[in-house]
PDB file of C-alpha atoms in Angstrom:
ATOM      1  CA  UNK A   1      77.132 113.683  56.105  1.00 96.00           C
ATOM      2  CA  UNK A   2      80.297 114.588  54.233  1.00 97.00           C
ATOM      3  CA  UNK A   3      79.951 113.772  50.552  1.00 98.00           C
ATOM      4  CA  UNK A   4      82.765 112.993  48.105  1.00 98.00           C
ATOM      5  CA  UNK A   5      83.568 115.825  45.686  1.00 98.00           C
ATOM      6  CA  UNK A   6      83.655 114.793  42.040  1.00 98.00           C
ATOM      7  CA  UNK A   7      86.894 115.793  40.340  1.00 97.00           C
ATOM      8  CA  UNK A   8      87.779 116.825  36.810  1.00 97.00           C
ATOM      9  CA  UNK A   9      86.852 114.190  34.246  1.00 96.00           C
ATOM     10  CA  UNK A  10      83.644 113.041  35.895  1.00 97.00           C
ATOM     11  CA  UNK A  11      80.879 113.176  33.226  1.00 97.00           C
ATOM     12  CA  UNK A  12      78.406 114.853  35.619  1.00 98.00           C
ATOM     13  CA  UNK A  13      80.623 117.965  35.647  1.00 98.00           C
ATOM     14  CA  UNK A  14      79.950 118.385  31.913  1.00 98.00           C
ATOM     15  CA  UNK A  15      76.227 117.676  32.057  1.00 98.00           C
ATOM     16  CA  UNK A  16      73.671 120.502  32.007  1.00 98.00           C
ATOM     17  CA  UNK A  17      71.835 120.549  35.360  1.00 98.00           C
ATOM     18  CA  UNK A  18      68.067 120.410  35.588  1.00 98.00           C
ATOM     19  CA  UNK A  19      65.774 122.584  37.707  1.00 98.00           C
ATOM     20  CA  UNK A  20      64.520 120.669  40.723  1.00 97.00           C
ATOM     21  CA  UNK A  21      60.918 120.533  41.951  1.00 96.00           C
ATOM     22  CA  UNK A  22      60.034 122.240  45.219  1.00 89.00           C
ATOM     23  CA  UNK A  23      59.161 118.823  46.674  1.00 94.00           C
ATOM     24  CA  UNK A  24      62.563 117.314  45.786  1.00 96.00           C
ATOM     25  CA  UNK A  25      63.013 114.429  48.253  1.00 96.00           C
ATOM     26  CA  UNK A  26      65.482 115.127  51.055  1.00 97.00           C
ATOM     27  CA  UNK A  27      66.275 118.660  49.853  1.00 97.00           C
ATOM     28  CA  UNK A  28      66.885 120.136  53.332  1.00 97.00           C
ATOM     29  CA  UNK A  29      69.158 117.216  54.256  1.00 98.00           C
ATOM     30  CA  UNK A  30      71.029 117.482  50.955  1.00 98.00           C
ATOM     31  CA  UNK A  31      71.631 121.200  51.526  1.00 98.00           C
ATOM     32  CA  UNK A  32      72.881 120.476  55.056  1.00 98.00           C
ATOM     33  CA  UNK A  33      75.201 117.750  53.696  1.00 98.00           C
ATOM     34  CA  UNK A  34      76.520 120.137  51.032  1.00 98.00           C
ATOM     35  CA  UNK A  35      77.306 122.789  53.658  1.00 98.00           C
ATOM     36  CA  UNK A  36      79.037 120.173  55.831  1.00 98.00           C
ATOM     37  CA  UNK A  37      81.048 118.956  52.822  1.00 98.00           C
ATOM     38  CA  UNK A  38      81.950 122.526  51.847  1.00 98.00           C
ATOM     39  CA  UNK A  39      83.123 123.363  55.375  1.00 97.00           C
ATOM     40  CA  UNK A  40      85.216 120.199  55.630  1.00 97.00           C
ATOM     41  CA  UNK A  41      86.855 120.975  52.264  1.00 97.00           C
ATOM     42  CA  UNK A  42      87.582 124.614  53.204  1.00 96.00           C
ATOM     43  CA  UNK A  43      85.701 125.918  50.180  1.00 97.00           C
ATOM     44  CA  UNK A  44      83.400 128.878  49.644  1.00 98.00           C
ATOM     45  CA  UNK A  45      81.015 127.296  47.138  1.00 98.00           C
ATOM     46  CA  UNK A  46      79.737 123.905  46.037  1.00 98.00           C
ATOM     47  CA  UNK A  47      77.338 123.005  43.229  1.00 98.00           C
ATOM     48  CA  UNK A  48      75.159 119.935  42.640  1.00 98.00           C
ATOM     49  CA  UNK A  49      77.338 118.429  39.888  1.00 98.00           C
ATOM     50  CA  UNK A  50      80.338 118.532  42.224  1.00 98.00           C
ATOM     51  CA  UNK A  51      78.593 115.973  44.433  1.00 98.00           C
ATOM     52  CA  UNK A  52      77.445 113.890  41.478  1.00 98.00           C
ATOM     53  CA  UNK A  53      73.965 115.369  41.019  1.00 98.00           C
ATOM     54  CA  UNK A  54      73.025 117.194  37.798  1.00 98.00           C
ATOM     55  CA  UNK A  55      70.564 119.429  39.648  1.00 98.00           C
ATOM     56  CA  UNK A  56      70.409 123.228  39.886  1.00 98.00           C
ATOM     57  CA  UNK A  57      71.494 123.558  43.491  1.00 98.00           C
ATOM     58  CA  UNK A  58      74.460 125.426  44.944  1.00 98.00           C
ATOM     59  CA  UNK A  59      75.598 126.468  48.406  1.00 98.00           C
ATOM     60  CA  UNK A  60      77.840 129.423  49.184  1.00 98.00           C
ATOM     61  CA  UNK A  61      79.517 130.166  52.522  1.00 98.00           C
ATOM     62  CA  UNK A  62      81.531 133.395  52.650  1.00 98.00           C
ATOM     63  CA  UNK A  63      81.846 133.644  56.444  1.00 96.00           C
ATOM     64  CA  UNK A  64      85.562 132.841  56.198  1.00 93.00           C
ATOM     65  CA  UNK A  65      85.996 136.234  54.484  1.00 93.00           C
ATOM     66  CA  UNK A  66      84.287 138.227  57.251  1.00 93.00           C
ATOM     67  CA  UNK A  67      87.523 139.620  58.714  1.00 94.00           C
ATOM     68  CA  UNK A  68      88.367 141.333  55.428  1.00 94.00           C
ATOM     69  CA  UNK A  69      84.797 141.746  54.156  1.00 93.00           C
ATOM     70  CA  UNK A  70      82.444 142.334  57.121  1.00 94.00           C
ATOM     71  CA  UNK A  71      79.400 142.228  54.838  1.00 93.00           C
ATOM     72  CA  UNK A  72      79.892 138.445  54.620  1.00 95.00           C
ATOM     73  CA  UNK A  73      79.677 137.790  58.364  1.00 95.00           C
ATOM     74  CA  UNK A  74      77.337 134.787  58.780  1.00 95.00           C
ATOM     75  CA  UNK A  75      76.833 134.553  54.993  1.00 97.00           C
ATOM     76  CA  UNK A  76      75.662 130.985  54.288  1.00 97.00           C
ATOM     77  CA  UNK A  77      73.076 130.610  51.553  1.00 98.00           C
ATOM     78  CA  UNK A  78      71.627 127.871  49.399  1.00 98.00           C
ATOM     79  CA  UNK A  79      70.525 128.656  45.848  1.00 98.00           C
ATOM     80  CA  UNK A  80      67.833 126.440  44.394  1.00 98.00           C
ATOM     81  CA  UNK A  81      67.260 126.612  40.624  1.00 98.00           C
ATOM     82  CA  UNK A  82      69.501 129.668  40.201  1.00 98.00           C
ATOM     83  CA  UNK A  83      69.784 131.325  36.825  1.00 98.00           C
ATOM     84  CA  UNK A  84      71.828 134.324  35.738  1.00 98.00           C
ATOM     85  CA  UNK A  85      69.428 136.511  33.787  1.00 98.00           C
ATOM     86  CA  UNK A  86      71.863 139.224  32.761  1.00 98.00           C
ATOM     87  CA  UNK A  87      75.524 140.186  33.012  1.00 97.00           C
ATOM     88  CA  UNK A  88      76.492 143.827  33.512  1.00 97.00           C
ATOM     89  CA  UNK A  89      79.554 143.944  31.255  1.00 93.00           C
ATOM     90  CA  UNK A  90      80.379 147.583  32.018  1.00 96.00           C
ATOM     91  CA  UNK A  91      82.965 146.540  34.607  1.00 97.00           C
ATOM     92  CA  UNK A  92      84.970 143.312  34.694  1.00 97.00           C
ATOM     93  CA  UNK A  93      87.601 142.132  37.107  1.00 97.00           C
ATOM     94  CA  UNK A  94      90.317 139.497  36.865  1.00 97.00           C
ATOM     95  CA  UNK A  95      90.991 137.375  39.944  1.00 97.00           C
ATOM     96  CA  UNK A  96      92.554 134.027  40.683  1.00 97.00           C
ATOM     97  CA  UNK A  97      90.056 131.201  41.050  1.00 98.00           C
ATOM     98  CA  UNK A  98      90.355 127.647  42.236  1.00 98.00           C
ATOM     99  CA  UNK A  99      87.816 124.837  42.446  1.00 98.00           C
ATOM    100  CA  UNK A 100      87.241 121.880  44.733  1.00 98.00           C
ATOM    101  CA  UNK A 101      86.791 119.740  41.586  1.00 98.00           C
ATOM    102  CA  UNK A 102      90.200 120.886  40.305  1.00 98.00           C
ATOM    103  CA  UNK A 103      92.467 120.522  43.360  1.00 97.00           C
ATOM    104  CA  UNK A 104      95.811 122.259  42.967  1.00 96.00           C
ATOM    105  CA  UNK A 105      94.825 124.339  39.942  1.00 97.00           C
ATOM    106  CA  UNK A 106      94.434 128.111  40.235  1.00 97.00           C
ATOM    107  CA  UNK A 107      94.114 130.490  37.284  1.00 98.00           C
ATOM    108  CA  UNK A 108      93.146 134.091  36.642  1.00 97.00           C
ATOM    109  CA  UNK A 109      89.586 134.465  35.369  1.00 98.00           C
ATOM    110  CA  UNK A 110      87.940 137.654  34.137  1.00 97.00           C
ATOM    111  CA  UNK A 111      84.265 138.055  35.027  1.00 98.00           C
ATOM    112  CA  UNK A 112      81.692 140.853  35.222  1.00 98.00           C
ATOM    113  CA  UNK A 113      81.489 142.370  38.715  1.00 98.00           C
ATOM    114  CA  UNK A 114      77.675 142.609  38.640  1.00 98.00           C
ATOM    115  CA  UNK A 115      74.990 140.099  37.641  1.00 98.00           C
ATOM    116  CA  UNK A 116      71.199 139.806  37.679  1.00 98.00           C
ATOM    117  CA  UNK A 117      70.086 136.502  39.229  1.00 98.00           C
ATOM    118  CA  UNK A 118      66.884 134.642  39.991  1.00 98.00           C
ATOM    119  CA  UNK A 119      66.707 131.745  42.460  1.00 98.00           C
ATOM    120  CA  UNK A 120      64.809 130.143  45.316  1.00 98.00           C
ATOM    121  CA  UNK A 121      66.275 130.227  48.822  1.00 97.00           C
ATOM    122  CA  UNK A 122      66.191 127.390  51.370  1.00 95.00           C
ATOM    123  CA  UNK A 123      62.645 128.393  52.341  1.00 94.00           C
ATOM    124  CA  UNK A 124      61.630 128.161  48.662  1.00 96.00           C
ATOM    125  CA  UNK A 125      61.058 131.906  48.480  1.00 97.00           C
ATOM    126  CA  UNK A 126      61.830 133.430  45.088  1.00 98.00           C
ATOM    127  CA  UNK A 127      64.490 136.114  44.694  1.00 98.00           C
ATOM    128  CA  UNK A 128      65.178 138.310  41.666  1.00 98.00           C
ATOM    129  CA  UNK A 129      68.103 140.648  42.345  1.00 98.00           C
ATOM    130  CA  UNK A 130      71.273 142.300  41.149  1.00 98.00           C
ATOM    131  CA  UNK A 131      74.389 141.042  42.930  1.00 98.00           C
ATOM    132  CA  UNK A 132      77.846 142.587  42.827  1.00 96.00           C
ATOM    133  CA  UNK A 133      81.343 142.205  44.212  1.00 95.00           C
ATOM    134  CA  UNK A 134      82.903 138.979  45.384  1.00 96.00           C
ATOM    135  CA  UNK A 135      79.523 137.257  45.796  1.00 98.00           C
ATOM    136  CA  UNK A 136      78.789 137.876  42.103  1.00 98.00           C
ATOM    137  CA  UNK A 137      82.089 136.148  41.221  1.00 98.00           C
ATOM    138  CA  UNK A 138      81.382 133.133  43.422  1.00 98.00           C
ATOM    139  CA  UNK A 139      77.843 132.865  42.043  1.00 98.00           C
ATOM    140  CA  UNK A 140      79.147 132.926  38.477  1.00 98.00           C
ATOM    141  CA  UNK A 141      81.701 130.233  39.309  1.00 98.00           C
ATOM    142  CA  UNK A 142      79.151 127.964  41.018  1.00 98.00           C
ATOM    143  CA  UNK A 143      76.347 128.594  38.539  1.00 98.00           C
ATOM    144  CA  UNK A 144      78.781 127.799  35.701  1.00 98.00           C
ATOM    145  CA  UNK A 145      78.933 124.277  37.157  1.00 98.00           C
ATOM    146  CA  UNK A 146      75.167 124.052  36.725  1.00 98.00           C
ATOM    147  CA  UNK A 147      75.602 124.936  33.042  1.00 98.00           C
ATOM    148  CA  UNK A 148      78.289 122.251  32.528  1.00 98.00           C
ATOM    149  CA  UNK A 149      81.173 124.754  32.611  1.00 98.00           C
ATOM    150  CA  UNK A 150      84.298 124.983  34.736  1.00 98.00           C
ATOM    151  CA  UNK A 151      86.542 127.970  35.383  1.00 98.00           C
ATOM    152  CA  UNK A 152      89.260 126.459  33.188  1.00 98.00           C
ATOM    153  CA  UNK A 153      86.888 126.968  30.246  1.00 97.00           C
ATOM    154  CA  UNK A 154      87.301 130.709  30.829  1.00 97.00           C
ATOM    155  CA  UNK A 155      91.099 130.852  30.619  1.00 96.00           C
ATOM    156  CA  UNK A 156      93.063 131.553  27.453  1.00 94.00           C
ATOM    157  CA  UNK A 157      94.043 128.657  25.179  1.00 94.00           C
ATOM    158  CA  UNK A 158      97.685 129.306  26.112  1.00 95.00           C
ATOM    159  CA  UNK A 159      96.969 129.014  29.865  1.00 95.00           C
ATOM    160  CA  UNK A 160      94.907 125.878  29.243  1.00 95.00           C
ATOM    161  CA  UNK A 161      97.840 124.383  27.315  1.00 96.00           C
ATOM    162  CA  UNK A 162     100.162 125.235  30.216  1.00 96.00           C
ATOM    163  CA  UNK A 163      97.968 123.377  32.746  1.00 97.00           C
ATOM    164  CA  UNK A 164      97.399 120.359  30.474  1.00 97.00           C
ATOM    165  CA  UNK A 165      99.717 118.126  32.529  1.00 97.00           C
ATOM    166  CA  UNK A 166      97.952 119.085  35.780  1.00 97.00           C
ATOM    167  CA  UNK A 167      94.595 118.232  34.192  1.00 97.00           C
ATOM    168  CA  UNK A 168      95.960 114.898  32.981  1.00 96.00           C
ATOM    169  CA  UNK A 169      97.190 114.159  36.521  1.00 96.00           C
ATOM    170  CA  UNK A 170      93.691 114.871  37.863  1.00 95.00           C
ATOM    171  CA  UNK A 171      92.186 112.469  35.310  1.00 94.00           C
ATOM    172  CA  UNK A 172      94.621 109.813  36.504  1.00 94.00           C
ATOM    173  CA  UNK A 173      93.863 110.470  40.180  1.00 93.00           C
ATOM    174  CA  UNK A 174      97.387 111.782  40.817  1.00 94.00           C
ATOM    175  CA  UNK A 175      96.750 114.649  43.232  1.00 95.00           C
ATOM    176  CA  UNK A 176      96.481 115.350  46.940  1.00 94.00           C
ATOM    177  CA  UNK A 177      93.840 117.252  48.814  1.00 95.00           C
ATOM    178  CA  UNK A 178      92.402 117.252  52.312  1.00 95.00           C
ATOM    179  CA  UNK A 179      88.860 116.142  51.451  1.00 97.00           C
ATOM    180  CA  UNK A 180      87.047 113.111  50.063  1.00 95.00           C
ATOM    181  CA  UNK A 181      86.941 112.927  46.279  1.00 96.00           C
ATOM    182  CA  UNK A 182      85.472 110.745  43.604  1.00 94.00           C
ATOM    183  CA  UNK A 183      87.809 110.432  40.645  1.00 92.00           C
ATOM    184  CA  UNK A 184      87.090 109.140  37.175  1.00 82.00           C
ATOM    185  CA  UNK A 185      87.617 105.407  37.025  1.00 78.00           C
ATOM    186  CA  UNK A 186      88.580 103.716  33.785  1.00 68.00           C
ATOM    187  CA  UNK A 187      86.421 100.814  32.691  1.00 57.00           C
TER     188      UNK A 187
END
């Protein structure tokens, strides 16, 4: 089932996500729905808060990059209760990022190229590993959502000032995208 993606302004995007129990009801179905939603929206990552759930769950699908990065052929993974344990700050890289919750906004973000993560996979097996390259960037972006952060929080105050009108338009529901969204409604 394709789920609506919550856009900028939704309170759940600024709420710290909670670890989920291994017996979380409907977990396999929720993961499948998140992958279906991600595919339909042409994204590479989707986190729980982006579908309205403040839970530590994210899905990443990098198969679209396989032509340029063969190591990501058939790369579709769910991350249950992921946590970044350590950042290797010896090398950082600046790249443009976008977000399904911020349609039409793209900004340069500087992040470490290597991180130490711990998570459960779809089979509830625990992983504790160092990750580098593009996957490390996508993980940081998605796991930021779980910690109530968005990539725009990582841009300079000047850049944030320059995109203020775009953010206001998102809050007002004035944007176009090719996927279902749930915008903030005024009471």
